[in-house]
Short mmCIF file of C-alpha atoms in Angstrom, two decimals:
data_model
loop_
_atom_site.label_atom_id
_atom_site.label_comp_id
_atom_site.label_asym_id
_atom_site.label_seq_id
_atom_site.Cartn_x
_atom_site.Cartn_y
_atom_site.Cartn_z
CA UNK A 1 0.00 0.00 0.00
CA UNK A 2 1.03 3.84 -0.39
CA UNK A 3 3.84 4.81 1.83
CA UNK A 4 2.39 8.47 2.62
CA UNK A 5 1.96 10.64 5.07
CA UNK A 6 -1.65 11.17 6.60
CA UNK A 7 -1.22 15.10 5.94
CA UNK A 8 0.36 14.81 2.78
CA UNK A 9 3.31 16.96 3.77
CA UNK A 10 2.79 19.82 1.25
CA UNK A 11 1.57 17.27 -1.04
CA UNK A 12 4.42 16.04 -2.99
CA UNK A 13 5.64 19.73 -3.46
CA UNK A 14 8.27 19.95 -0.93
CA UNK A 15 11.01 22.46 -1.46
CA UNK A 16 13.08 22.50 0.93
CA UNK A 17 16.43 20.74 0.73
CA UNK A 18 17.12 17.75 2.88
CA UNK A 19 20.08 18.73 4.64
CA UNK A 20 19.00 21.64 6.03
CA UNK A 21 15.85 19.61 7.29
CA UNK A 22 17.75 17.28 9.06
CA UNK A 23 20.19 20.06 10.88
CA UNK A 24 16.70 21.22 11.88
CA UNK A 25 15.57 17.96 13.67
CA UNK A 26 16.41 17.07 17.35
CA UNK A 27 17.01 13.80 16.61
CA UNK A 28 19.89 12.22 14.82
CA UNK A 29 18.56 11.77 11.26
CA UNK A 30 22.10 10.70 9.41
CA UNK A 31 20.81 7.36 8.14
CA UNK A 32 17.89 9.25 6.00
CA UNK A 33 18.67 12.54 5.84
CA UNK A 34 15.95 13.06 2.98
CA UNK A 35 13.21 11.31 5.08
CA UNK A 36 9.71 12.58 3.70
CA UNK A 37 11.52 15.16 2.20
CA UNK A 38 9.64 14.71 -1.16
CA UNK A 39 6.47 14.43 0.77
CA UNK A 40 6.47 10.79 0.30
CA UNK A 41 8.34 7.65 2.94
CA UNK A 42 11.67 6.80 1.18
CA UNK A 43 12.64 5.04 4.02
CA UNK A 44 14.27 1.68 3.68
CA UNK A 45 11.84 0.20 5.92
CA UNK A 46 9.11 1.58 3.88
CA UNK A 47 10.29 -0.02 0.16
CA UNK A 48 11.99 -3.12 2.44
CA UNK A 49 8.49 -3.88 3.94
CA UNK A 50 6.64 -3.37 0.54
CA UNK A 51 8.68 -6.16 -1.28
CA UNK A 52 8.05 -8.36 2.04
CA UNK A 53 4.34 -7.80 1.69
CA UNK A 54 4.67 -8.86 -2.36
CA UNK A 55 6.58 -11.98 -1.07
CA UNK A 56 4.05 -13.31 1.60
CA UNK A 57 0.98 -12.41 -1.48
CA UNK A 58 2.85 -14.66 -3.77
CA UNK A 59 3.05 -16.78 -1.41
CA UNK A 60 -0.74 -16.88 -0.85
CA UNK A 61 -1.55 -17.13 -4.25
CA UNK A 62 0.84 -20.69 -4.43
CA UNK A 63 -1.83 -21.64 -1.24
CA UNK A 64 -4.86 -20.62 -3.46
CA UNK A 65 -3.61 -21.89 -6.58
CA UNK A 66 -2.97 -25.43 -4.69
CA UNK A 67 -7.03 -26.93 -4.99
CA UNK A 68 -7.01 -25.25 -8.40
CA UNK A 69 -7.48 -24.39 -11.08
CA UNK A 70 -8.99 -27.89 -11.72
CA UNK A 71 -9.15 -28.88 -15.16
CA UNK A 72 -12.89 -28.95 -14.85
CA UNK A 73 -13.82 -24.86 -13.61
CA UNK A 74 -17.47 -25.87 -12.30
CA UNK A 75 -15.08 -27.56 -9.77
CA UNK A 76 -13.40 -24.84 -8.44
CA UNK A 77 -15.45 -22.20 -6.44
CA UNK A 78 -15.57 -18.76 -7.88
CA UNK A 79 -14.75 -17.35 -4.60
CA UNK A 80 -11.30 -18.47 -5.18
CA UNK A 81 -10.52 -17.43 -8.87
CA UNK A 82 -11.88 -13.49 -7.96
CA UNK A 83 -9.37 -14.08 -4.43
CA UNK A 84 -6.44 -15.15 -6.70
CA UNK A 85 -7.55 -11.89 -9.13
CA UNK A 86 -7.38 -9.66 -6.09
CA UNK A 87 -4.15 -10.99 -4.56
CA UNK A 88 -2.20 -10.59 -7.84
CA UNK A 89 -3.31 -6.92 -8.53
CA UNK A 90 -2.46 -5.72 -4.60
CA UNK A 91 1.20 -7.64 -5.27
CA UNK A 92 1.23 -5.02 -8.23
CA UNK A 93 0.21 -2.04 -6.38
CA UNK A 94 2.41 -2.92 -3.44
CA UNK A 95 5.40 -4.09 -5.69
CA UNK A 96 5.25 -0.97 -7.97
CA UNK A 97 4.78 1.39 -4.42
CA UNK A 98 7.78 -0.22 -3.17
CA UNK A 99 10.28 0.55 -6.41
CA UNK A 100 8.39 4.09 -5.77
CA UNK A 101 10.08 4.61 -2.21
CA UNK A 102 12.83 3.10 -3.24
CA UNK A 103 13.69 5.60 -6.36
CA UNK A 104 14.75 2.43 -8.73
CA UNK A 105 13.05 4.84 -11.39
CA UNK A 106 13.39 8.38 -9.80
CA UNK A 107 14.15 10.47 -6.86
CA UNK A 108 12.73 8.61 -4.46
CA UNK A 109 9.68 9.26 -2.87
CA UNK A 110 9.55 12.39 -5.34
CA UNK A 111 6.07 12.01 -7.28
CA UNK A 112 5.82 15.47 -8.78
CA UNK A 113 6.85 14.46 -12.54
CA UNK A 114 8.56 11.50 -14.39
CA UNK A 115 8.21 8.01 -14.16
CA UNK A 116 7.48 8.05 -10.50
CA UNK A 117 4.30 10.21 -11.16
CA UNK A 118 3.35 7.63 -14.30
CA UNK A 119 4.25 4.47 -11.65
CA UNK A 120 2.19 6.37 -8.95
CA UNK A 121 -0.60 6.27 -11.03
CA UNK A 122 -0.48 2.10 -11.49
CA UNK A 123 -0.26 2.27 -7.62
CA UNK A 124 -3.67 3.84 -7.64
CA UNK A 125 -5.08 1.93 -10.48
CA UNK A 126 -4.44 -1.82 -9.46
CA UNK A 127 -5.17 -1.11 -5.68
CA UNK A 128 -8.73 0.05 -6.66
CA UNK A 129 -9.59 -2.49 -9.28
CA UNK A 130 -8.61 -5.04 -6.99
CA UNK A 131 -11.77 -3.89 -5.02
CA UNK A 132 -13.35 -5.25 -8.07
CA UNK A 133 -12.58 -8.93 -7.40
CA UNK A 134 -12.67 -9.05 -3.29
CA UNK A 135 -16.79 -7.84 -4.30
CA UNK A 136 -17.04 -10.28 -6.86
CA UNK A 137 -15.60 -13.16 -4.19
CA UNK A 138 -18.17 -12.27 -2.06
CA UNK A 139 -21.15 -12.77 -4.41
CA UNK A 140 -19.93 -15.76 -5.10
CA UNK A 141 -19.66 -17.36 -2.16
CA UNK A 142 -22.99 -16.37 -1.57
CA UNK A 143 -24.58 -18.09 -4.26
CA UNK A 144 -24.85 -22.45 -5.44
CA UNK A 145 -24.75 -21.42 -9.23
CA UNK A 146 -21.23 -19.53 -9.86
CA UNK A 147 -21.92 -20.78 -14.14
CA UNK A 148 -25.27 -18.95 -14.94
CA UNK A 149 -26.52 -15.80 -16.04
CA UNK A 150 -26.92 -14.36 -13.08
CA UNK A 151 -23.83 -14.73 -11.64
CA UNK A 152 -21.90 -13.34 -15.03
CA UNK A 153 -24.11 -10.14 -15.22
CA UNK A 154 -23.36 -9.28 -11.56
CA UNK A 155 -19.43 -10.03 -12.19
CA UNK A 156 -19.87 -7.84 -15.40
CA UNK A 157 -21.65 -5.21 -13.66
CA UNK A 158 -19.39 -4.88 -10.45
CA UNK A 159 -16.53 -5.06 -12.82
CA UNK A 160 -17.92 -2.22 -15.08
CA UNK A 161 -18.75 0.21 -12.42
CA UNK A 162 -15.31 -0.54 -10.58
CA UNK A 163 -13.33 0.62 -13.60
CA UNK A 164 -15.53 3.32 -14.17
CA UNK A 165 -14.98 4.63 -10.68
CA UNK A 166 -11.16 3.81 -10.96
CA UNK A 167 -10.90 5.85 -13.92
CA UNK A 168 -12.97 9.38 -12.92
CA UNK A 169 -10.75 8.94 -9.44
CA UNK A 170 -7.88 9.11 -11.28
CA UNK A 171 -8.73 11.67 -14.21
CA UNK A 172 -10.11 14.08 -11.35
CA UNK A 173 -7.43 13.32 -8.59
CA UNK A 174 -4.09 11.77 -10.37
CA UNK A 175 -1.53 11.10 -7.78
CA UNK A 176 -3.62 12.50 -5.03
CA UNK A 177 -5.73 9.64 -5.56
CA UNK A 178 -4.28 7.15 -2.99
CA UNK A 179 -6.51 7.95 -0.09
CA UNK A 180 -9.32 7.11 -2.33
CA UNK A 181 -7.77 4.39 -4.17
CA UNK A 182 -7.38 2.73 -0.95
CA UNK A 183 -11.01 3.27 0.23
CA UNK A 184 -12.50 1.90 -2.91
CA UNK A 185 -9.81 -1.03 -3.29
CA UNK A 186 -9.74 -2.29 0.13
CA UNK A 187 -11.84 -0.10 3.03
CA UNK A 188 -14.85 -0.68 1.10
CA UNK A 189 -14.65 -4.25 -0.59
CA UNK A 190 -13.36 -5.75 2.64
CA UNK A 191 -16.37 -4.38 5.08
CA UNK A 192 -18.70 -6.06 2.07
CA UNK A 193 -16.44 -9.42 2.27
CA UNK A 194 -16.82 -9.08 6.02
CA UNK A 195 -20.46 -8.67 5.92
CA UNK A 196 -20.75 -12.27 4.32
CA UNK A 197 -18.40 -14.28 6.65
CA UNK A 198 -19.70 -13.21 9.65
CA UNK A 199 -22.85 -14.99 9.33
CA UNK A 200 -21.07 -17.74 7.59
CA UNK A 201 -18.71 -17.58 10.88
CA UNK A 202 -22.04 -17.88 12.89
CA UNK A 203 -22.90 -20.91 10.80
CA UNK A 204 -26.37 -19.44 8.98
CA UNK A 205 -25.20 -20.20 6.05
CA UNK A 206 -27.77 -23.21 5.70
CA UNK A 207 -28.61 -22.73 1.58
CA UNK A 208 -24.99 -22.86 0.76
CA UNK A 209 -23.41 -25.70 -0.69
CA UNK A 210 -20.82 -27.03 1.70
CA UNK A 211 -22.08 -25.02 4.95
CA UNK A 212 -22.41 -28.26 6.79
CA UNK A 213 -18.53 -28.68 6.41
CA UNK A 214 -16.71 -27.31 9.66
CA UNK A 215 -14.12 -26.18 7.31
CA UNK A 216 -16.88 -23.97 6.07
CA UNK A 217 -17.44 -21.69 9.35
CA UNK A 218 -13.56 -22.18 10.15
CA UNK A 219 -12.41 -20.66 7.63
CA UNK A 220 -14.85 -17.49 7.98
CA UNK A 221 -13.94 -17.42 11.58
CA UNK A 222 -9.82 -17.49 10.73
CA UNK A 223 -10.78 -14.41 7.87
CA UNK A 224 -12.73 -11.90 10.24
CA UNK A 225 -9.98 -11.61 12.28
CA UNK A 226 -7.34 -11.07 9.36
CA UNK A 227 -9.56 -8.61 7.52
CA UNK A 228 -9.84 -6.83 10.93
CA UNK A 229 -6.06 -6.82 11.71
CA UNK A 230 -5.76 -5.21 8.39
CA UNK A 231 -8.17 -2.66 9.33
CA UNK A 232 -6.13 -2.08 12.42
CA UNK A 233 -2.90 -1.65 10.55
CA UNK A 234 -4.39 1.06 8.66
CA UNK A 235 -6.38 3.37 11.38
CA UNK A 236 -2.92 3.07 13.11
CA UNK A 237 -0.98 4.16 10.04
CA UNK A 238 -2.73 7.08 9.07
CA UNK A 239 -2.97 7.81 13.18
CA UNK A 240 0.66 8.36 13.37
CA UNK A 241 1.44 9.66 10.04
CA UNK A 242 0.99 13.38 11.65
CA UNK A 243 3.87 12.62 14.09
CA UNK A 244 5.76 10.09 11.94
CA UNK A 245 5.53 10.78 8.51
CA UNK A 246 7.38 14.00 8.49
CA UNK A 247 10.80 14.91 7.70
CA UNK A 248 11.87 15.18 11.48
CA UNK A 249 9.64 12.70 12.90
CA UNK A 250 11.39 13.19 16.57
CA UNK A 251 7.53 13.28 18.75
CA UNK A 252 6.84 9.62 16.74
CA UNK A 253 6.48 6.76 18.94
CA UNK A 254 7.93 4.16 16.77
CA UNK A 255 11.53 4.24 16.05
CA UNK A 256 11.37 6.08 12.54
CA UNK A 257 13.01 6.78 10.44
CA UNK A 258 14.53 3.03 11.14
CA UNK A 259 10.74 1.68 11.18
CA UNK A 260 7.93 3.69 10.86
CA UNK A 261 4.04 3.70 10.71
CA UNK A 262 4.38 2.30 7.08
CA UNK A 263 6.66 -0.20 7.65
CA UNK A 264 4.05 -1.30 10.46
CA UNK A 265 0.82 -1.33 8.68
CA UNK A 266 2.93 -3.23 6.16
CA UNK A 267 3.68 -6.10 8.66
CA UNK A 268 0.13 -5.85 9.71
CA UNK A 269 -1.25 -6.35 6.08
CA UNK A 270 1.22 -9.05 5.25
CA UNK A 271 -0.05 -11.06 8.44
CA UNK A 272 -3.56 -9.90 7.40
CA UNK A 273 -3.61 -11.24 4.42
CA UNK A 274 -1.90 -14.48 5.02
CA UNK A 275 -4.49 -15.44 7.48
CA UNK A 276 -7.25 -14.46 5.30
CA UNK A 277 -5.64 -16.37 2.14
CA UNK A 278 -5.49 -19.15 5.05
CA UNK A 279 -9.02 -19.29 5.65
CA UNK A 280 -10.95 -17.97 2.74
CA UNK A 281 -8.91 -21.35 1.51
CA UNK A 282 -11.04 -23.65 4.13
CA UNK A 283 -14.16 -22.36 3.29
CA UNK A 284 -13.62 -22.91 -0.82
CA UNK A 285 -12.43 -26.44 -0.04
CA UNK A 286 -15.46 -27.24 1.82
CA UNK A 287 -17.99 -25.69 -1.22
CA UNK A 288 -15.72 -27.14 -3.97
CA UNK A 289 -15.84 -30.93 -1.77
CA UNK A 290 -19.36 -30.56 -1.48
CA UNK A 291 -19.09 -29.80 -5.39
CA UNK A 292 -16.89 -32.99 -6.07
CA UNK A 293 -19.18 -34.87 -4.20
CA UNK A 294 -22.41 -33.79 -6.02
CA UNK A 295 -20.67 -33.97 -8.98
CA UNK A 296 -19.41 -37.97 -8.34
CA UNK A 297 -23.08 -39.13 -7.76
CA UNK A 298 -24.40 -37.76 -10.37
CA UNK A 299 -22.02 -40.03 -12.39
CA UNK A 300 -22.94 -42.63 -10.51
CA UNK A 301 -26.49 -42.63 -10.60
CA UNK A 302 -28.86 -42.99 -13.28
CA UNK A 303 -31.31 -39.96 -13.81
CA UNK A 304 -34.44 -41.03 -12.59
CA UNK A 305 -32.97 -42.74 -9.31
CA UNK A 306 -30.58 -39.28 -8.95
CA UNK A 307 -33.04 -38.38 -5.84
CA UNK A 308 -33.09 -41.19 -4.06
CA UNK A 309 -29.07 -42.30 -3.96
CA UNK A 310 -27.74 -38.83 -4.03
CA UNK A 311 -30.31 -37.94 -0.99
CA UNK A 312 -27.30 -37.73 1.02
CA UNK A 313 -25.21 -35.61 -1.05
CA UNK A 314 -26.02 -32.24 0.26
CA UNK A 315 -26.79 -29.85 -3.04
CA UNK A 316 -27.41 -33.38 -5.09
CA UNK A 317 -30.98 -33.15 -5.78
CA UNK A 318 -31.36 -29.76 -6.46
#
């Protein structure tokens, strides 16, 4: 996620040179003399933290990808495809951030022209059409039929509307989009993910597939805590970004420059979203057994007696 400060420190159009900055500041700021001096965290625990945060959503993907895809897609729950989709484009945002910080393409943490501006901009983009897919996960773990019409106009529509939204942010905002970005790509999508596993958590699922699986309501329970930690990470970020995410960050209460209130919320999300790839994974496996299951004895048994031997097949005869 964006490595800024929660007032923006003059908004990316700081003039002042770094040394004189520093001189300023009553504590010893030789290891980052430059420290927000762009108005953006070039710290190395900002861009370090970013990659680290790519790393462990990679990793989660490998977890997702491991029940799937299957070769046959009515197999594999939705939910986990549109979880995959939202993992990869948050690695991008966070990835690109990090190189960002860094200043692998510019000054670094400098977004007022040049590539950084142009890579900003990605930031922005992929973090808010990743909202797309959490949403669409959501529906579909919601609903028996992922393959009908239904199910494809709501994708369609959530996916339209997303990138229309994504695309007036930006044209209106540009850079100065990331507080928005990251309402519409995570603040929002996750409460509506959140909505749905709580009373999956409570186990009232009943006309979902699989919701008699204890892997089912596991799962949910594992993923409202991560989504909540997350949500955590980021009220505390943009809480200390006043007294940490400024060039002399001496009243801060973490020890930045060497770690600050990005590289926290970083950790935060990283653990976050491990735990949520952890158990959004339980609660696929039990819809898509459930699904291998229905799909077995319907192989099994003629049409006409599908009813009677697939009675105990929960989803089977209907």
């Amino acid at each position: 996620k964006p490595c800024v400060s929660s007032n923006n420190f003059q908004s990316n159009r700081a003039t002042a040179k770094p040394s004189i900055m520093a001189s300023h500041c009553s504590i010893d700021m030789s290891s980052d003399p430059d420290f927000f001096a762009w108005g953006y965290d070039n710290s190395i625990a900002c861009w370090a933290t970013n990659y680290f945060l790519v790393l462990v959503i990679v990793l989660c993907i490998v977890l997702l990808l491991r029940h799937g895809p299957h070769k046959d897609l009515k197999r594999v729950d939705h939910t986990r495809y549109f979880l995959i989709g939202k993992y990869f484009l948050t690695a991008v945002s966070v990835g690109v951030a990090g190189t960002v910080h860094q200043g692998l393409f510019g000054r670094h943490g400098d977004l007022s022209n040049g590539h950084n501006s142009r890579l900003w901009l990605v930031v922005e983009a992929t973090l808010m059409l990743s909202g797309i897919f959490t949403i669409n996960a959501g529906f579909a773990l919601t609903t028996n039929t992922d393959f009908s019409l239904r199910n494809l106009v709501v994708y369609l529509i959530v996916a339209l509307v997303g990138a229309c939204i994504c695309g007036l942010i930006i044209n209106a905002f540009g850079t100065d989009a990331f507080g928005a970005a990251g309402g519409i790509g995570e603040g929002i999508p996750d409460l509506i993910l959140l909505a749905i596993l709580v009373p999956a958590a409570a186990k009232c699922c009943n006309r979902v597939d699989g919701h008699s699986n204890p892997d089912f309501w596991l799962g949910a329970r594992i993923s409202i805590p991560a989504i909540l930690l997350i949500f955590a990470g980021a009220f505390v970020q943009v809480a200390l970004g006043p007294t940490c995410g400024v060039p002399c960050p001496a009243d801060c209460v973490l020890p930045s420059p060497h770690f600050d209130h990005n590289a926290l919320f970083h950790v935060a999300q990283a653990i976050g979203m491990a735990l949520l790839a952890w158990g959004m994974d339980k609660t696929c496996r039990a819809v898509e057994e459930n699904m291998e299951g229905t799909e077995a004895c319907y192989h099994l048994c003629p049409p006409p007696e599908k009813s009677n031997c697939c009675g105990s097949v929960p989803g089977a005869s209907g």
